[in-house]
Coordinates of C-alpha atoms in Angstrom, one line a residue:
M610 CA -21.2 2.8 0.0
T611 CA -19.6 1.8 -3.0
I612 CA -16.5 2.3 -5.3
D613 CA -19.5 3.0 -7.3
T614 CA -21.0 5.9 -4.7
V615 CA -17.4 7.6 -4.8
Q616 CA -17.6 10.4 -7.6
R617 CA -16.1 13.7 -5.8
V618 CA -12.6 13.5 -3.4
A619 CA -10.7 16.1 -1.7
V620 CA -6.8 15.9 -1.2
L621 CA -5.4 18.1 2.1
G622 CA -2.0 19.1 1.3
A623 CA -1.3 20.4 -2.3
G624 CA 2.8 19.3 -1.3
S625 CA 4.8 17.0 -3.9
M626 CA 2.3 14.3 -2.9
G627 CA -1.0 16.1 -2.2
H628 CA -0.8 17.4 -5.9
G629 CA 0.1 14.2 -6.8
I630 CA -2.6 12.0 -5.7
A631 CA -5.0 14.9 -7.3
E632 CA -3.1 14.4 -10.8
V633 CA -3.6 11.5 -10.2
T634 CA -7.7 11.4 -9.0
A635 CA -7.9 14.4 -12.0
I636 CA -6.8 11.9 -14.7
G637 CA -8.6 9.3 -13.5
G638 CA -12.2 10.7 -13.8
Y639 CA -13.1 11.9 -10.6
D640 CA -13.3 16.0 -9.7
V641 CA -11.2 17.2 -6.6
A642 CA -10.8 19.6 -4.8
M643 CA -7.2 20.3 -3.5
R644 CA -6.5 22.5 -0.3
D645 CA -3.7 23.4 1.6
I646 CA -2.9 25.9 4.4
E647 CA -1.8 28.6 1.9
E648 CA -2.8 30.0 -0.8
D649 CA 0.5 30.4 -2.6
I650 CA 1.2 26.4 -1.8
V651 CA -1.6 25.5 -3.7
R652 CA -0.9 28.2 -5.6
E653 CA 2.3 25.8 -6.6
G654 CA 0.7 22.5 -6.3
Y655 CA -1.8 24.0 -9.4
E656 CA 0.9 25.2 -11.7
Q657 CA 3.0 21.6 -10.8
I658 CA -0.5 19.5 -11.8
K659 CA -0.4 22.1 -15.7
W660 CA 2.6 21.5 -16.2
S661 CA 3.1 18.2 -15.1
L662 CA -0.3 17.2 -17.2
G663 CA 1.0 18.8 -20.2
K664 CA 4.0 16.6 -20.2
L665 CA 2.1 14.1 -20.3
D666 CA -0.3 15.5 -23.4
E667 CA 2.7 15.8 -25.5
K668 CA 3.6 12.2 -25.6
D669 CA 0.4 11.3 -25.2
Q670 CA 0.6 9.6 -21.9
I671 CA -3.3 10.4 -21.3
D672 CA -6.6 9.4 -22.5
E673 CA -8.0 13.7 -22.3
S674 CA -6.6 16.6 -23.5
A675 CA -5.0 18.7 -20.3
D676 CA -6.9 21.3 -20.1
E677 CA -10.3 18.6 -20.2
V678 CA -8.5 16.9 -16.3
L679 CA -7.1 20.4 -15.3
E680 CA -11.7 21.6 -15.6
R681 CA -11.8 18.6 -13.1
I682 CA -9.2 20.4 -10.3
E683 CA -10.2 22.9 -8.2
T684 CA -8.2 24.3 -5.3
T685 CA -8.4 26.2 -2.1
T686 CA -6.9 26.9 1.9
D687 CA -10.8 26.3 3.3
I688 CA -11.0 22.8 4.5
S689 CA -14.9 22.5 5.2
E690 CA -15.4 23.9 1.1
A691 CA -12.6 21.4 -0.3
V692 CA -14.8 18.5 2.0
S693 CA -18.0 19.2 2.7
D694 CA -19.1 17.3 -0.6
A695 CA -16.1 15.4 -0.7
D696 CA -17.0 11.1 -0.9
L697 CA -13.6 10.7 -0.7
V698 CA -10.2 12.5 1.5
I699 CA -7.3 11.7 1.2
E700 CA -5.3 13.2 3.5
A701 CA -1.4 13.9 2.4
V702 CA 0.4 16.8 5.7
P703 CA 3.8 16.3 6.8
E704 CA 4.5 13.2 8.4
Q705 CA 3.9 14.4 12.2
M706 CA 1.6 12.6 13.5
E707 CA -0.5 15.7 15.4
I708 CA -0.3 17.6 12.1
K709 CA -2.1 14.6 11.0
E710 CA -4.5 14.2 14.1
D711 CA -5.8 18.0 14.5
T712 CA -6.5 17.3 10.0
F713 CA -8.0 14.2 10.6
S714 CA -10.7 16.6 13.1
A715 CA -12.0 18.9 10.8
V716 CA -12.6 16.9 8.2
D717 CA -14.8 14.8 11.0
E718 CA -16.2 17.7 11.5
H719 CA -17.5 18.9 7.8
A720 CA -17.1 15.9 6.1
P721 CA -20.7 13.6 5.2
D722 CA -21.3 10.6 6.9
H723 CA -20.8 8.0 4.6
A724 CA -17.2 9.1 3.5
V725 CA -14.5 7.0 3.8
L726 CA -11.2 8.8 5.4
A727 CA -8.0 8.2 3.7
S728 CA -4.1 9.2 4.8
N729 CA -0.9 8.7 3.0
T730 CA 1.6 8.4 5.5
S731 CA 4.3 6.6 4.5
S732 CA 4.6 5.0 8.1
L733 CA 2.4 6.5 10.7
S734 CA -0.2 4.8 12.7
I735 CA -3.3 4.5 10.8
S736 CA -5.4 3.8 14.6
S737 CA -4.1 6.5 16.0
I738 CA -4.8 9.2 13.7
A739 CA -8.0 7.3 12.9
S740 CA -8.9 7.9 17.5
A741 CA -9.5 11.8 16.3
T742 CA -12.7 10.9 14.5
D743 CA -16.0 9.9 15.3
R744 CA -15.5 7.4 12.7
P745 CA -12.7 5.1 12.7
E746 CA -14.0 2.4 10.7
Q747 CA -14.1 4.4 7.8
V748 CA -11.1 5.4 8.0
V749 CA -7.9 4.1 6.3
G750 CA -4.1 3.5 4.7
L751 CA -3.7 5.3 1.4
H752 CA 0.1 5.8 1.0
F753 CA 1.2 6.4 -2.5
F754 CA 4.4 5.8 -3.4
N755 CA 6.8 9.4 -4.6
P756 CA 6.3 10.4 -7.8
P757 CA 2.2 9.4 -7.8
V758 CA 1.8 10.3 -11.2
K759 CA 5.1 7.5 -12.2
M760 CA 4.4 4.9 -9.1
D761 CA 1.6 2.6 -9.4
L762 CA 2.4 1.6 -6.1
V763 CA -0.8 2.1 -3.3
E764 CA -0.4 0.0 -0.4
V765 CA -4.4 0.0 1.9
T766 CA -3.5 -0.3 5.5
Y767 CA -6.0 -0.4 8.0
G768 CA -6.5 0.1 11.6
E769 CA -7.2 -1.3 14.0
A770 CA -11.1 0.1 13.6
T771 CA -11.2 -0.4 9.3
T772 CA -14.2 -2.3 7.8
D773 CA -13.7 -4.8 5.4
E774 CA -16.1 -2.7 3.5
T775 CA -13.6 0.3 4.0
A776 CA -10.9 -0.8 2.7
E777 CA -12.5 -2.5 0.4
I778 CA -13.5 1.1 -1.7
A779 CA -9.9 2.6 -1.3
H780 CA -9.5 -0.6 -3.2
E781 CA -11.2 -0.4 -5.6
W782 CA -11.4 3.1 -6.3
A783 CA -6.2 3.0 -6.1
E784 CA -7.6 0.5 -9.2
S785 CA -9.8 3.0 -10.6
V786 CA -6.8 5.5 -10.4
N787 CA -4.9 2.8 -12.3
K788 CA -2.9 2.3 -9.7
T789 CA -2.2 -1.3 -8.3
P790 CA -3.1 -1.7 -5.0
I791 CA -1.6 -4.4 -2.2
Y792 CA -2.9 -5.1 1.5
V793 CA -1.5 -4.2 4.3
R794 CA -3.8 -6.3 6.7
K795 CA -2.6 -4.7 9.9
D796 CA -1.3 -1.7 10.7
V797 CA 2.1 -2.3 11.4
H798 CA 4.8 0.6 11.3
G799 CA 6.5 0.5 7.6
F800 CA 3.9 -1.2 6.5
V801 CA 4.3 -3.8 3.9
V802 CA 7.5 -1.8 2.1
N803 CA 9.2 0.0 4.2
T804 CA 9.1 -2.9 6.3
V805 CA 11.6 -5.3 3.9
L806 CA 13.5 -2.7 2.2
V807 CA 14.3 -0.5 5.4
P808 CA 16.5 -3.7 6.2
F809 CA 18.2 -3.5 2.1
M810 CA 19.3 -0.1 3.2
E811 CA 20.0 -0.4 7.1
E812 CA 22.0 -4.1 6.7
A813 CA 24.3 -3.0 4.8
A814 CA 25.4 0.9 7.4
W815 CA 25.7 -2.4 10.7
M816 CA 27.9 -3.1 8.5
L817 CA 29.7 -0.2 7.4
S818 CA 29.8 0.7 11.1
N819 CA 31.3 -3.1 12.0
D820 CA 34.4 -2.5 9.4
E821 CA 32.8 -5.8 7.4
T822 CA 32.3 -4.5 4.0
T823 CA 32.2 -0.9 2.2
V824 CA 30.0 1.5 0.2
R825 CA 31.8 1.0 -3.2
E826 CA 31.6 -3.5 -2.0
A827 CA 29.0 -3.6 -1.4
D828 CA 26.3 -1.6 -4.0
A829 CA 28.4 -2.8 -6.6
T830 CA 28.3 -7.1 -4.9
M831 CA 23.9 -6.0 -4.5
V832 CA 23.6 -3.9 -8.6
Y833 CA 26.3 -5.9 -9.9
E834 CA 25.6 -9.8 -8.4
R835 CA 22.5 -9.8 -7.7
G836 CA 20.7 -7.6 -9.5
Y837 CA 19.0 -5.2 -7.9
P838 CA 18.5 -0.9 -9.3
M839 CA 20.5 0.3 -7.1
G840 CA 23.0 -0.2 -4.2
P841 CA 22.4 -0.2 0.0
F842 CA 24.1 3.3 0.6
E843 CA 23.1 4.3 -3.1
L844 CA 19.6 3.7 -2.4
N845 CA 19.9 6.4 1.3
D846 CA 21.5 8.6 -0.5
F847 CA 19.1 8.6 -3.8
G848 CA 15.6 8.2 -0.6
G849 CA 17.9 10.9 2.0
I850 CA 19.5 9.1 4.4
D851 CA 17.6 11.1 8.2
V852 CA 14.6 9.3 6.5
A853 CA 16.2 5.5 6.9
Y854 CA 17.4 7.5 10.3
H855 CA 14.2 8.6 11.3
F856 CA 12.0 4.6 10.1
R857 CA 14.2 3.2 12.6
D858 CA 14.3 5.6 15.7
E859 CA 10.1 6.6 15.8
S860 CA 9.6 2.9 16.3
G861 CA 12.5 2.9 18.6
Q862 CA 15.0 0.7 17.2
P863 CA 18.9 0.8 17.3
V864 CA 19.5 3.2 14.0
P865 CA 23.6 2.2 12.7
P866 CA 26.5 3.8 14.1
A867 CA 26.4 4.6 10.3
I868 CA 23.3 6.2 9.4
A869 CA 23.8 8.2 12.0
E870 CA 26.6 9.5 11.9
K871 CA 25.6 10.9 9.0
V872 CA 22.2 12.8 9.9
E873 CA 24.3 14.0 13.2
A874 CA 27.5 16.1 10.1
E875 CA 23.5 16.8 8.2
E876 CA 25.5 14.7 5.1
L877 CA 22.0 13.5 4.3
G878 CA 22.5 12.6 1.0
K879 CA 21.5 13.9 -3.0
K880 CA 19.8 16.5 -1.7
S881 CA 22.3 18.0 1.0
G882 CA 25.1 17.2 -2.1
K883 CA 26.6 14.5 0.2
G884 CA 26.0 11.1 1.9
F885 CA 27.9 7.6 1.1
Y886 CA 28.8 8.8 -1.6
D887 CA 29.9 12.8 -2.6
Y888 CA 27.8 14.8 -5.8
E889 CA 29.5 18.2 -5.7
D890 CA 33.5 17.3 -4.7
G891 CA 33.4 14.1 -5.9
D892 CA 32.2 12.0 -8.8
G893 CA 28.3 11.1 -7.3
V894 CA 27.7 6.9 -7.1
D895 CA 31.2 5.7 -8.8
Y896 CA 31.1 1.5 -7.9
E897 CA 32.4 0.0 -11.0
P898 CA 31.6 -4.3 -11.5
E899 CA 34.8 -5.1 -10.5
D900 CA 34.5 -3.5 -6.3
S901 CA 32.0 -6.9 -6.2
G902 CA 32.8 -9.2 -4.6
G903 CA 32.9 -10.1 -0.2
Y904 CA 30.0 -7.9 0.5
D905 CA 27.6 -11.2 2.4
A906 CA 24.9 -10.1 0.5
L907 CA 22.9 -13.2 1.8
R908 CA 23.6 -11.4 4.9
T909 CA 21.0 -8.9 4.2
E910 CA 18.6 -10.8 1.9
A911 CA 18.1 -12.9 5.1
V912 CA 16.7 -10.5 7.7
M913 CA 14.7 -9.2 4.4
I914 CA 13.5 -12.6 4.7
N915 CA 12.9 -13.4 7.6
K916 CA 10.5 -9.6 7.7
A917 CA 8.2 -11.3 4.3
A918 CA 8.5 -14.3 7.3
W919 CA 6.2 -12.0 9.9
L920 CA 4.8 -10.7 7.2
I921 CA 2.9 -13.5 5.9
G922 CA 3.5 -15.2 9.3
N923 CA 1.8 -13.1 11.4
D924 CA -1.2 -12.2 8.5
V925 CA -0.5 -8.8 7.5
A926 CA 0.2 -9.6 4.3
T927 CA 0.2 -12.6 2.1
P928 CA 3.6 -13.5 0.0
E929 CA 2.1 -11.7 -3.5
E930 CA 0.6 -8.5 -2.2
I931 CA 4.2 -8.7 -0.1
D932 CA 6.5 -9.1 -3.9
I933 CA 4.2 -7.5 -5.8
G934 CA 4.7 -4.3 -3.0
L935 CA 8.9 -4.9 -3.7
R936 CA 8.6 -4.8 -7.3
L937 CA 6.7 -1.9 -8.3
G938 CA 7.8 -0.4 -4.9
G939 CA 11.2 -0.5 -4.6
S940 CA 11.7 -1.7 -8.3
F941 CA 12.8 -4.8 -7.2
P942 CA 13.7 -8.1 -9.9
E943 CA 11.7 -10.1 -8.3
G944 CA 10.3 -10.1 -4.8
M945 CA 11.8 -11.6 -1.6
C946 CA 9.7 -14.4 -1.4
R947 CA 10.8 -15.4 -4.9
R948 CA 13.9 -14.9 -4.1
G949 CA 14.1 -17.1 -0.8
D950 CA 12.3 -19.5 -2.3
R951 CA 15.2 -19.4 -4.9
I952 CA 17.7 -19.1 -2.6
G953 CA 16.3 -21.8 -0.3
L954 CA 14.9 -20.7 2.7
D955 CA 17.1 -23.1 4.7
V956 CA 20.0 -22.0 4.0
V957 CA 18.1 -18.2 5.1
L958 CA 17.4 -20.2 8.2
E959 CA 21.1 -21.5 8.8
K960 CA 22.0 -17.7 8.5
L961 CA 20.0 -16.5 10.5
E962 CA 21.1 -19.1 12.9
S963 CA 24.2 -18.3 12.1
L964 CA 24.1 -14.6 12.8
Y965 CA 21.5 -14.4 16.2
E966 CA 24.2 -16.9 17.2
E967 CA 27.1 -13.9 16.2
Y968 CA 25.7 -11.0 17.4
G969 CA 22.3 -12.3 19.1
E970 CA 20.7 -8.9 17.7
E971 CA 16.1 -9.2 18.1
R972 CA 16.0 -9.0 13.4
Y973 CA 18.4 -12.2 13.0
D974 CA 15.6 -14.1 15.2
P975 CA 14.0 -16.1 12.4
T976 CA 10.6 -16.0 12.4
D977 CA 8.4 -19.0 13.9
Y978 CA 6.9 -19.0 10.6
L979 CA 10.1 -19.2 8.3
V980 CA 10.4 -22.0 11.2
E981 CA 7.7 -23.4 10.8
L982 CA 7.8 -23.8 7.0
V983 CA 11.7 -25.5 7.4
E984 CA 10.9 -28.3 9.2
E985 CA 7.7 -29.0 7.6
G986 CA 9.6 -29.8 4.6
W987 CA 9.3 -26.7 2.6
T988 CA 12.0 -24.9 2.7
G989 CA 11.6 -23.2 -1.6
E990 CA 11.0 -23.7 -5.7
D991 CA 12.7 -27.1 -5.2
A992 CA 10.9 -28.7 -2.6
G993 CA 8.2 -28.4 -4.7
K994 CA 7.0 -25.8 -2.2
G995 CA 8.2 -22.8 0.3
F996 CA 6.2 -19.2 0.2
F997 CA 4.8 -20.5 -2.6
D998 CA 3.3 -24.0 -3.6
Y999 CA 5.0 -24.9 -7.5
R1000 CA 3.6 -28.9 -7.0
V1001 CA 0.3 -29.0 -8.6
D1002 CA -0.2 -24.9 -10.5
P1003 CA 2.9 -23.0 -10.1
P1004 CA 2.7 -18.7 -9.5
Y1005 CA 3.0 -17.1 -12.6
H1006 CA 4.6 -14.1 -11.2
Y1007 CA 4.9 -11.8 -15.2
I1008 CA 3.4 -12.5 -17.4
N1009 CA -1.6 -13.1 -16.8
W1010 CA -2.9 -14.7 -19.9
E1011 CA -6.2 -16.1 -20.2
I1012 CA -7.9 -19.0 -23.1
D1013 CA -11.8 -17.4 -23.5
D1014 CA -14.2 -18.9 -25.8
D1015 CA -13.0 -19.1 -28.6
G1016 CA -9.7 -19.8 -27.9
V1017 CA -7.6 -16.8 -28.2
L1018 CA -5.5 -17.6 -25.5
A1019 CA -4.3 -14.1 -24.1
V1020 CA -0.8 -13.8 -22.5
E1021 CA -0.1 -10.6 -21.3
L1022 CA 4.5 -9.6 -20.4
D1023 CA 3.8 -7.7 -16.8
R1024 CA 6.2 -6.6 -16.0
Q1025 CA 6.0 -3.1 -15.4
E1026 CA 7.5 -1.8 -13.0
R1027 CA 10.8 -2.3 -15.6
M1028 CA 9.0 -1.7 -18.6
N1029 CA 8.4 -5.6 -20.0
S1030 CA 11.1 -6.3 -19.3
M1031 CA 12.3 -9.7 -19.8
S1032 CA 14.2 -11.7 -17.3
E1033 CA 14.8 -14.5 -16.9
D1034 CA 11.9 -15.9 -14.5
M1035 CA 9.3 -14.4 -17.4
F1036 CA 11.3 -16.7 -20.8
A1037 CA 10.2 -19.8 -18.6
E1038 CA 6.5 -19.0 -17.9
I1039 CA 6.0 -18.1 -20.6
D1040 CA 7.7 -21.7 -22.2
R1041 CA 5.4 -23.3 -20.0
L1042 CA 2.3 -21.9 -20.6
L1043 CA 2.8 -23.0 -23.8
N1044 CA 4.3 -26.1 -22.9
D1045 CA 0.8 -27.4 -20.0
V1046 CA -1.3 -24.5 -22.1
D1047 CA -3.7 -27.6 -23.9
A1048 CA -2.9 -27.0 -28.3
D1049 CA -5.6 -28.4 -29.4
E1050 CA -8.3 -26.2 -27.2
V1051 CA -6.2 -22.9 -28.7
S1052 CA -7.3 -21.5 -31.3
C1053 CA -4.3 -18.5 -31.8
V1054 CA -1.5 -16.3 -29.8
V1055 CA -1.6 -12.9 -28.4
F1056 CA 1.1 -11.7 -26.6
E1057 CA 1.4 -8.0 -25.9
G1058 CA 3.1 -6.0 -23.1
A1059 CA 0.8 -4.4 -19.7
G1060 CA 0.4 -0.9 -19.9
D1061 CA 0.8 1.8 -21.5
R1062 CA 5.7 1.8 -22.1
A1063 CA 6.4 -1.3 -23.6
F1064 CA 5.5 -4.5 -25.0
S1065 CA 9.2 -5.4 -24.1
S1066 CA 12.1 -3.1 -23.6
G1067 CA 14.2 -6.3 -23.8
A1068 CA 15.8 -8.9 -21.7
D1069 CA 16.9 -7.4 -18.0
I1070 CA 20.5 -7.4 -17.5
T1071 CA 20.2 -6.7 -14.2
G1072 CA 19.6 -9.9 -14.0
F1073 CA 21.6 -12.1 -15.7
T1074 CA 24.9 -9.9 -14.8
A1075 CA 25.0 -13.3 -12.1
G1076 CA 23.5 -16.0 -14.3
E1077 CA 26.4 -18.6 -14.8
P1078 CA 26.7 -19.0 -19.0
T1079 CA 25.4 -21.9 -19.4
D1080 CA 22.4 -20.7 -17.9
I1081 CA 21.9 -18.0 -20.4
M1082 CA 22.3 -19.9 -23.0
D1083 CA 18.9 -21.8 -21.7
V1084 CA 16.8 -18.5 -22.6
D1085 CA 16.3 -19.5 -26.3
E1086 CA 14.3 -22.1 -25.5
M1087 CA 11.5 -20.2 -24.9
F1088 CA 11.3 -18.0 -28.4
Q1089 CA 11.7 -21.9 -30.2
T1090 CA 8.7 -22.4 -27.8
V1091 CA 7.2 -19.3 -29.0
Y1092 CA 8.6 -20.0 -33.2
E1093 CA 7.4 -23.8 -33.2
F1094 CA 4.1 -23.3 -31.0
P1095 CA 0.6 -25.3 -33.1
R1096 CA -1.3 -22.3 -33.6
P1097 CA -0.4 -18.9 -35.3
T1098 CA 0.9 -16.6 -33.0
V1099 CA 0.2 -13.0 -33.0
A1100 CA 2.3 -9.5 -31.2
K1101 CA 0.9 -7.0 -31.0
I1102 CA 3.3 -4.3 -30.0
D1103 CA 2.6 -0.6 -28.2
G1104 CA 5.8 1.0 -27.0
F1105 CA 9.8 0.2 -27.3
C1106 CA 9.7 -3.4 -28.6
L1107 CA 14.0 -3.4 -27.4
G1108 CA 15.8 -7.0 -27.6
A1109 CA 14.8 -9.7 -26.7
G1110 CA 11.5 -8.1 -27.0
I1111 CA 11.9 -8.0 -30.7
E1112 CA 13.3 -11.6 -31.1
L1113 CA 9.8 -12.7 -29.3
A1114 CA 7.4 -9.8 -31.5
L1115 CA 10.0 -11.5 -34.5
A1116 CA 9.2 -15.7 -32.6
C1117 CA 5.2 -14.4 -33.0
D1118 CA 3.7 -15.2 -36.9
I1119 CA 2.1 -11.6 -37.3
R1120 CA 3.0 -8.4 -35.6
I1121 CA 1.6 -5.3 -35.7
A1122 CA 2.7 -1.8 -34.5
T1123 CA 1.4 1.5 -33.3
E1124 CA 3.4 3.3 -35.6
D1125 CA 5.4 5.6 -33.0
S1126 CA 6.2 1.9 -31.6
T1127 CA 10.7 2.0 -31.3
I1128 CA 12.0 -1.0 -32.4
G1129 CA 15.2 -2.0 -32.0
T1130 CA 18.2 -4.2 -31.5
P1131 CA 20.1 -2.4 -28.9
E1132 CA 22.8 -5.5 -27.5
T1133 CA 25.8 -3.9 -29.2
N1134 CA 25.7 -0.6 -26.8
L1135 CA 25.9 -3.2 -24.0
G1136 CA 28.7 -4.8 -25.6
V1137 CA 26.6 -8.3 -25.9
I1138 CA 24.9 -9.7 -28.9
P1139 CA 21.4 -10.2 -29.2
G1140 CA 21.2 -13.7 -28.0
G1141 CA 17.0 -14.9 -28.2
G1142 CA 16.8 -15.2 -32.2
A1143 CA 17.3 -12.1 -33.6
T1144 CA 20.4 -12.6 -35.5
Q1145 CA 19.5 -15.8 -37.1
R1146 CA 15.2 -14.5 -37.5
L1147 CA 16.6 -10.6 -39.1
V1148 CA 18.3 -12.2 -41.9
R1149 CA 15.1 -14.3 -42.4
L1150 CA 12.8 -10.8 -42.8
V1151 CA 15.0 -8.1 -43.3
G1152 CA 18.2 -10.0 -45.2
E1153 CA 22.0 -9.7 -43.7
G1154 CA 22.9 -6.4 -44.6
R1155 CA 20.1 -4.4 -42.9
T1156 CA 20.3 -7.3 -40.2
K1157 CA 24.4 -6.3 -39.6
E1158 CA 23.7 -3.1 -39.9
M1159 CA 20.5 -3.5 -37.5
V1160 CA 22.9 -5.2 -35.2
F1161 CA 25.8 -3.6 -35.3
R1162 CA 24.2 -0.1 -34.6
G1163 CA 22.6 -1.0 -32.2
M1164 CA 19.5 1.0 -34.1
Q1165 CA 16.3 1.9 -33.0
F1166 CA 13.4 3.0 -35.6
D1167 CA 9.6 3.7 -35.1
A1168 CA 6.8 0.9 -36.6
V1169 CA 6.8 2.6 -39.7
Q1170 CA 10.4 2.4 -41.0
A1171 CA 10.2 -1.5 -39.1
E1172 CA 7.5 -1.9 -41.5
E1173 CA 9.2 -0.6 -44.6
W1174 CA 11.9 -3.0 -43.7
G1175 CA 9.7 -5.5 -43.8
I1176 CA 10.0 -6.2 -39.2
I1177 CA 6.6 -6.5 -39.0
N1178 CA 3.4 -6.9 -40.8
H1179 CA 1.1 -3.4 -40.3
A1180 CA 2.4 0.0 -38.5
V1181 CA -0.6 1.3 -37.5
S1182 CA -2.0 4.9 -35.5
D1183 CA -3.1 4.3 -31.9
D1184 CA -6.9 4.6 -33.1
E1185 CA -6.6 1.6 -35.1
L1186 CA -4.8 -1.2 -33.4
E1187 CA -6.9 -3.0 -31.4
E1188 CA -9.1 -2.9 -34.5
L1189 CA -7.0 -4.0 -36.4
V1190 CA -5.8 -7.1 -33.9
G1191 CA -9.3 -7.8 -33.8
E1192 CA -9.7 -8.7 -37.5
I1193 CA -6.6 -10.6 -37.8
V1194 CA -8.2 -12.5 -34.9
D1195 CA -11.6 -13.4 -36.1
D1196 CA -9.4 -14.8 -39.3
L1197 CA -7.4 -16.7 -37.6
V1198 CA -10.0 -18.0 -35.6
S1199 CA -12.4 -18.8 -38.1
G1200 CA -10.3 -20.6 -39.9
P1201 CA -9.5 -24.5 -40.3
P1202 CA -6.8 -25.0 -37.6
V1203 CA -5.7 -28.5 -38.9
A1204 CA -4.3 -26.6 -42.8
L1205 CA -3.3 -23.2 -40.5
K1206 CA -1.1 -25.8 -38.4
A1207 CA -0.1 -27.4 -41.5
A1208 CA 0.9 -24.3 -43.2
K1209 CA 3.4 -22.6 -40.5
Q1210 CA 4.7 -26.2 -39.9
V1211 CA 5.3 -25.6 -43.8
I1212 CA 6.6 -22.1 -43.7
N1213 CA 8.6 -22.5 -41.1
D1214 CA 10.1 -25.5 -41.5
G1215 CA 11.2 -24.2 -45.9
P1216 CA 13.9 -21.6 -45.8
E1217 CA 15.6 -24.3 -43.7
A1218 CA 15.5 -26.9 -46.5
S1219 CA 16.3 -27.3 -50.8
L1220 CA 13.8 -26.0 -52.8
E1221 CA 12.4 -29.2 -53.9
A1222 CA 12.5 -30.4 -50.0
A1223 CA 10.4 -27.6 -50.1
L1224 CA 8.1 -27.5 -52.7
A1225 CA 7.1 -30.9 -51.8
M1226 CA 7.0 -30.5 -48.2
E1227 CA 4.5 -28.3 -49.4
K1228 CA 2.6 -31.2 -51.9
Q1229 CA 2.3 -33.8 -48.8
A1230 CA 1.1 -31.5 -47.1
F1231 CA -1.8 -30.5 -49.3
A1232 CA -2.8 -33.6 -50.1
V1233 CA -3.7 -34.8 -46.3
L1234 CA -5.5 -31.9 -45.4
S1235 CA -7.4 -32.5 -48.7
T1236 CA -8.9 -35.3 -47.3
T1237 CA -10.0 -33.8 -44.1
D1238 CA -13.0 -32.8 -43.2
D1239 CA -12.4 -29.7 -42.7
M1240 CA -12.2 -29.3 -46.7
Y1241 CA -14.6 -30.9 -47.8
E1242 CA -16.9 -28.3 -44.7
G1243 CA -15.1 -25.2 -47.8
V1244 CA -15.2 -26.8 -50.6
A1245 CA -19.4 -27.0 -49.5
A1246 CA -19.0 -23.6 -48.5
F1247 CA -17.8 -22.2 -50.8
R1248 CA -20.5 -23.7 -53.2
Q1249 CA -23.5 -22.4 -50.6
D1250 CA -21.8 -18.7 -50.6
R1251 CA -21.6 -19.1 -47.0
E1252 CA -19.3 -17.8 -44.3
P1253 CA -17.7 -22.2 -42.7
Q1254 CA -17.8 -23.7 -39.9
F1255 CA -14.9 -25.8 -39.4
E1256 CA -14.6 -28.6 -36.7
G1257 CA -10.6 -28.6 -36.3
E1258 CA -11.0 -32.8 -38.0

C-alpha cells in the first residue's frame, strides 16, 4: 500500500479531537466517515465542523466552500459501516487503554486488510494498542495537537511492530492534509513533545514544592527573561493541572507535591476556575515583568535539554524533529536542541551534575549522549558543533530557500507557529544566506512567508526581551544586506506584514501584496519604535508627514491603501498574486544583469547625494554599460526584432 491508495478515511470519535481531525481530513480533499457511539455526540461533532468551516470560509482560509467540504463528511454510529471501506482509520476515543484496545479489536475485524490503523493517543503505548489487532505492523500513532484545525504538528509514532512502510504512509498522509509531521521512532511515554515539554512545568512545580520559587517569579522569569510564550504555572493552568499529574502518575514517576495538592483540591486550572491562579475571584494570570529574577531558569532548561539528548541518544528523534516539535507543538521561540547549543552543552552538563549531586533525583542524571558530546568537545554553537553541526554548512532553522534553473533565489520565512515573526536567528540566517550565496548565480530574490496568514507579523518581541541593547541594535544589518544585495529583490506579501515584516519588504526593491494583506508599523503600541529602517525608508517613499503619522499612531491598513500611499508597488487579488509576481520575475530573469545591478546601485545611492553628484553617478554607470557585451546584444536584438539573450558581460 502507498499514500496514493489512501482515498477514504474513517475517524472514530466525534469529540473535540475527533471532529477536528475529521474536519482537517475533509479540507485535505479526502472522503471521511466520522463515527461515535451515540447519535447525539456525532450530531454535535458534525455541527461543530459545520460552524468551523463556515468561519474558515468567511475568512477565505479554505480553497473550497464550506458546503463542498461538508459533502465529503459522512456520520454514523456503526463502526463496521465507518471502517469497512476505509484505507486509513484514525482512532480518537477517550484516553483509556481498555477503550482503545476494544476499539482497535473491532476495527481489525471490520476494516479492509490493507488499511492502516492509527491512534491519536497523546501518551499511551502504541505497541499495547496494536496488540489488540492481528496486524500490529499496520498500526501507528498519529498524534494531532489540540485544536487539530489550527495546530500544524502531528507526531507519527512507531509501535514495536510498526513497519517503515506504515509509518511513511502516515507521514505522507499528514503532509497531504497540510500538517507538519515528525517521526517518533520508538514507543516512549510522552513521545517527543511531551517528553521535553512536561519538565518545563514539572521542574517549576518541584521548586515551588521546596519553597525555592514563587508562582509569579517563575512565570515572569521564563516569559520576560527567557522568551517562552507562557510561564510554567500559567501553562499548567491552561492545559489542566490534572493532565500533568496523570502524565507522571501513568509512567510511575513521582508527582511534585504542588501539583498533587492542586489535583486533590480539584483546583485544576482555568477549566475549574482556579489553579495556580484564581480565575473566578482573582485576577487570573497577573504576573508582571518586575516579578522576574531569582528563578533558576537554567535548572529547568537543563532538565529539558537532557530529555532532548536522551531522545536523540536512543534514536527516538533527531534534533531537527525535536525542535520542530517544540516550536509547533509548544509554541517555543526555539527548540531545546538549538537553545542547548546556544547556552553551551558544557554549561548544561555542569548544571545537571550539580543538581544530581545535591538532590540525587533521576531527572538530573546526565544522559550518555549529552556526556559524550561534551567529552568530545562538541559543546554547541561556539565550538562549531553540538546537537547541530555549525562548521561547514550551518543549518537553517527558520528560512527555506532554493535557487531554480533561472537563478531565482526563493526565500521563505518559516515560523508559521508565530506567524513568521522574526527572531534573532531568522535575522542571522537571512543575512548569512545573502552573504554566502554566489550573487553571480542569482538573477533575483523573492521573499515570502510560509503558510497563508502572514508574510511576517513583525519581530518576535519576546525573543528580544532577554537581549542586550547592543545585540538588538545589530538586527539592522540584515535589512541593509537585503537592501544592498546586488540583484533585484521582491517581497511577495500575503497576509500580515507588520513591524520587521514591512521593514524587510521596504528593504526589497519591489513589493507586491494581496489586497487584504495588512501593512503597518505597530511598534509604538509596544513602547518602542521601528528598528530596522522603517523610519528612514518610509520617509523616502511617502514623505515625512505620512511616515510620522504611521509611526506615531502605530497604524495598520490594507494593501490597497498602502498602494495608494506608495508603500507597495501593487495590491492585487489573491488569484492575481502568483501571476503578477511571475511576470515581474520573468522580466528580472531575462533582464541584463550588469545593467540591473548598476541601476539598483545608482537608485539606492542617489538620494544620499546632491542632485549633481547623483546625475554624475548615473552618467558614469551609463558610460560603463555602453561598452558591455550585453549592450551590444540589446542593440542587435532590437534591430533584429527578437528577444535579447543577456549573458551578464
